[in-house]
Amino acid sequence: MKIDIQIERLILEGVSIPRTQRPLLQAAVEAELSRLFSVNGLPPSLKNGGTISKLPANINVTRTTEPTQMGQQIAQSIYGGLNS
């Protein structure tokens, strides 16, 4: 099965990510979403395809949170939101 997910924009309020670290964040989100879809399957909200215009994702980060950890949290929050 092929799943195509496009995230047009990811807005992080109150979090500063240096430009050099943004590719790490993006790769972590992509990898974790891929893992979650592989392990848990397609959420019911996407069984018939479609578009979701906005999906809030709440994560907990600190000053020491690495972009890879943040990306994993974002992906988990997105996937959880799709299952709601």
JSON list of C-alpha atoms in Angstrom, two decimals:
[
{"chain": "A", "resi": 1, "resn": "MET", "atom": "CA", "xyz": [0.00, 0.00, 0.00]},
{"chain": "A", "resi": 2, "resn": "LYS", "atom": "CA", "xyz": [1.25, 3.46, -0.86]},
{"chain": "A", "resi": 3, "resn": "ILE", "atom": "CA", "xyz": [0.36, 6.34, 1.44]},
{"chain": "A", "resi": 4, "resn": "ASP", "atom": "CA", "xyz": [1.10, 9.91, 0.38]},
{"chain": "A", "resi": 5, "resn": "ILE", "atom": "CA", "xyz": [1.00, 12.50, 3.14]},
{"chain": "A", "resi": 6, "resn": "GLN", "atom": "CA", "xyz": [1.77, 16.13, 2.47]},
{"chain": "A", "resi": 7, "resn": "ILE", "atom": "CA", "xyz": [2.36, 18.53, 5.31]},
{"chain": "A", "resi": 8, "resn": "GLU", "atom": "CA", "xyz": [2.22, 21.93, 3.70]},
{"chain": "A", "resi": 9, "resn": "ARG", "atom": "CA", "xyz": [3.28, 23.88, 6.73]},
{"chain": "A", "resi": 10, "resn": "LEU", "atom": "CA", "xyz": [4.48, 23.06, 10.22]},
{"chain": "A", "resi": 11, "resn": "ILE", "atom": "CA", "xyz": [4.19, 25.97, 12.64]},
{"chain": "A", "resi": 12, "resn": "LEU", "atom": "CA", "xyz": [6.10, 25.74, 15.91]},
{"chain": "A", "resi": 13, "resn": "GLU", "atom": "CA", "xyz": [4.97, 28.48, 18.28]},
{"chain": "A", "resi": 14, "resn": "GLY", "atom": "CA", "xyz": [7.42, 29.48, 20.98]},
{"chain": "A", "resi": 15, "resn": "VAL", "atom": "CA", "xyz": [10.12, 27.14, 19.68]},
{"chain": "A", "resi": 16, "resn": "SER", "atom": "CA", "xyz": [13.24, 28.28, 17.89]},
{"chain": "A", "resi": 17, "resn": "ILE", "atom": "CA", "xyz": [14.91, 25.78, 15.56]},
{"chain": "A", "resi": 18, "resn": "PRO", "atom": "CA", "xyz": [18.14, 26.87, 13.87]},
{"chain": "A", "resi": 19, "resn": "ARG", "atom": "CA", "xyz": [18.01, 26.55, 10.07]},
{"chain": "A", "resi": 20, "resn": "THR", "atom": "CA", "xyz": [20.79, 23.95, 10.18]},
{"chain": "A", "resi": 21, "resn": "GLN", "atom": "CA", "xyz": [18.66, 21.72, 12.44]},
{"chain": "A", "resi": 22, "resn": "ARG", "atom": "CA", "xyz": [15.42, 21.96, 10.46]},
{"chain": "A", "resi": 23, "resn": "PRO", "atom": "CA", "xyz": [16.31, 19.11, 8.08]},
{"chain": "A", "resi": 24, "resn": "LEU", "atom": "CA", "xyz": [16.84, 16.86, 11.15]},
{"chain": "A", "resi": 25, "resn": "LEU", "atom": "CA", "xyz": [13.40, 17.81, 12.45]},
{"chain": "A", "resi": 26, "resn": "GLN", "atom": "CA", "xyz": [11.79, 17.14, 9.07]},
{"chain": "A", "resi": 27, "resn": "ALA", "atom": "CA", "xyz": [13.54, 13.77, 8.69]},
{"chain": "A", "resi": 28, "resn": "ALA", "atom": "CA", "xyz": [12.46, 12.75, 12.21]},
{"chain": "A", "resi": 29, "resn": "VAL", "atom": "CA", "xyz": [8.81, 13.65, 11.53]},
{"chain": "A", "resi": 30, "resn": "GLU", "atom": "CA", "xyz": [8.87, 11.70, 8.26]},
{"chain": "A", "resi": 31, "resn": "ALA", "atom": "CA", "xyz": [10.60, 8.66, 9.76]},
{"chain": "A", "resi": 32, "resn": "GLU", "atom": "CA", "xyz": [8.30, 8.48, 12.78]},
{"chain": "A", "resi": 33, "resn": "LEU", "atom": "CA", "xyz": [5.12, 8.92, 10.71]},
{"chain": "A", "resi": 34, "resn": "SER", "atom": "CA", "xyz": [6.33, 6.18, 8.38]},
{"chain": "A", "resi": 35, "resn": "ARG", "atom": "CA", "xyz": [7.01, 3.91, 11.35]},
{"chain": "A", "resi": 36, "resn": "LEU", "atom": "CA", "xyz": [3.61, 4.61, 12.92]},
{"chain": "A", "resi": 37, "resn": "PHE", "atom": "CA", "xyz": [1.74, 3.91, 9.68]},
{"chain": "A", "resi": 38, "resn": "SER", "atom": "CA", "xyz": [3.74, 0.72, 9.16]},
{"chain": "A", "resi": 39, "resn": "VAL", "atom": "CA", "xyz": [3.16, -0.57, 12.68]},
{"chain": "A", "resi": 40, "resn": "ASN", "atom": "CA", "xyz": [-0.38, 0.67, 13.37]},
{"chain": "A", "resi": 41, "resn": "GLY", "atom": "CA", "xyz": [-1.87, 0.99, 9.91]},
{"chain": "A", "resi": 42, "resn": "LEU", "atom": "CA", "xyz": [-4.06, 3.65, 8.38]},
{"chain": "A", "resi": 43, "resn": "PRO", "atom": "CA", "xyz": [-6.15, 5.67, 10.86]},
{"chain": "A", "resi": 44, "resn": "PRO", "atom": "CA", "xyz": [-9.93, 5.41, 10.38]},
{"chain": "A", "resi": 45, "resn": "SER", "atom": "CA", "xyz": [-10.09, 9.12, 9.46]},
{"chain": "A", "resi": 46, "resn": "LEU", "atom": "CA", "xyz": [-8.06, 8.37, 6.32]},
{"chain": "A", "resi": 47, "resn": "LYS", "atom": "CA", "xyz": [-9.61, 5.07, 5.23]},
{"chain": "A", "resi": 48, "resn": "ASN", "atom": "CA", "xyz": [-11.50, 6.80, 2.41]},
{"chain": "A", "resi": 49, "resn": "GLY", "atom": "CA", "xyz": [-8.77, 9.33, 1.58]},
{"chain": "A", "resi": 50, "resn": "GLY", "atom": "CA", "xyz": [-9.37, 13.02, 1.91]},
{"chain": "A", "resi": 51, "resn": "THR", "atom": "CA", "xyz": [-7.79, 16.17, 3.20]},
{"chain": "A", "resi": 52, "resn": "ILE", "atom": "CA", "xyz": [-7.36, 17.46, 6.71]},
{"chain": "A", "resi": 53, "resn": "SER", "atom": "CA", "xyz": [-6.90, 21.22, 6.60]},
{"chain": "A", "resi": 54, "resn": "LYS", "atom": "CA", "xyz": [-5.61, 21.70, 10.13]},
{"chain": "A", "resi": 55, "resn": "LEU", "atom": "CA", "xyz": [-4.43, 19.35, 12.84]},
{"chain": "A", "resi": 56, "resn": "PRO", "atom": "CA", "xyz": [-3.15, 20.85, 16.10]},
{"chain": "A", "resi": 57, "resn": "ALA", "atom": "CA", "xyz": [-0.30, 18.92, 17.68]},
{"chain": "A", "resi": 58, "resn": "ASN", "atom": "CA", "xyz": [0.67, 19.55, 21.29]},
{"chain": "A", "resi": 59, "resn": "ILE", "atom": "CA", "xyz": [4.15, 18.51, 22.37]},
{"chain": "A", "resi": 60, "resn": "ASN", "atom": "CA", "xyz": [6.32, 19.10, 25.41]},
{"chain": "A", "resi": 61, "resn": "VAL", "atom": "CA", "xyz": [9.79, 20.41, 24.71]},
{"chain": "A", "resi": 62, "resn": "THR", "atom": "CA", "xyz": [12.55, 21.88, 26.80]},
{"chain": "A", "resi": 63, "resn": "ARG", "atom": "CA", "xyz": [15.68, 23.82, 25.91]},
{"chain": "A", "resi": 64, "resn": "THR", "atom": "CA", "xyz": [17.55, 20.52, 25.66]},
{"chain": "A", "resi": 65, "resn": "THR", "atom": "CA", "xyz": [15.07, 18.72, 23.41]},
{"chain": "A", "resi": 66, "resn": "GLU", "atom": "CA", "xyz": [16.87, 17.62, 20.26]},
{"chain": "A", "resi": 67, "resn": "PRO", "atom": "CA", "xyz": [15.24, 18.15, 16.84]},
{"chain": "A", "resi": 68, "resn": "THR", "atom": "CA", "xyz": [14.98, 14.38, 16.35]},
{"chain": "A", "resi": 69, "resn": "GLN", "atom": "CA", "xyz": [13.08, 13.97, 19.64]},
{"chain": "A", "resi": 70, "resn": "MET", "atom": "CA", "xyz": [10.87, 16.91, 18.78]},
{"chain": "A", "resi": 71, "resn": "GLY", "atom": "CA", "xyz": [10.16, 15.44, 15.34]},
{"chain": "A", "resi": 72, "resn": "GLN", "atom": "CA", "xyz": [9.15, 12.13, 16.88]},
{"chain": "A", "resi": 73, "resn": "GLN", "atom": "CA", "xyz": [6.80, 13.88, 19.31]},
{"chain": "A", "resi": 74, "resn": "ILE", "atom": "CA", "xyz": [5.26, 15.93, 16.49]},
{"chain": "A", "resi": 75, "resn": "ALA", "atom": "CA", "xyz": [4.68, 12.81, 14.38]},
{"chain": "A", "resi": 76, "resn": "GLN", "atom": "CA", "xyz": [3.15, 10.94, 17.31]},
{"chain": "A", "resi": 77, "resn": "SER", "atom": "CA", "xyz": [0.83, 13.86, 18.04]},
{"chain": "A", "resi": 78, "resn": "ILE", "atom": "CA", "xyz": [-0.18, 14.06, 14.37]},
{"chain": "A", "resi": 79, "resn": "TYR", "atom": "CA", "xyz": [-0.85, 10.34, 14.15]},
{"chain": "A", "resi": 80, "resn": "GLY", "atom": "CA", "xyz": [-2.80, 10.47, 17.41]},
{"chain": "A", "resi": 81, "resn": "GLY", "atom": "CA", "xyz": [-4.86, 13.36, 16.06]},
{"chain": "A", "resi": 82, "resn": "LEU", "atom": "CA", "xyz": [-5.69, 11.36, 12.96]},
{"chain": "A", "resi": 83, "resn": "ASN", "atom": "CA", "xyz": [-7.07, 8.60, 15.18]},
{"chain": "A", "resi": 84, "resn": "SER", "atom": "CA", "xyz": [-9.36, 10.97, 17.09]}
]
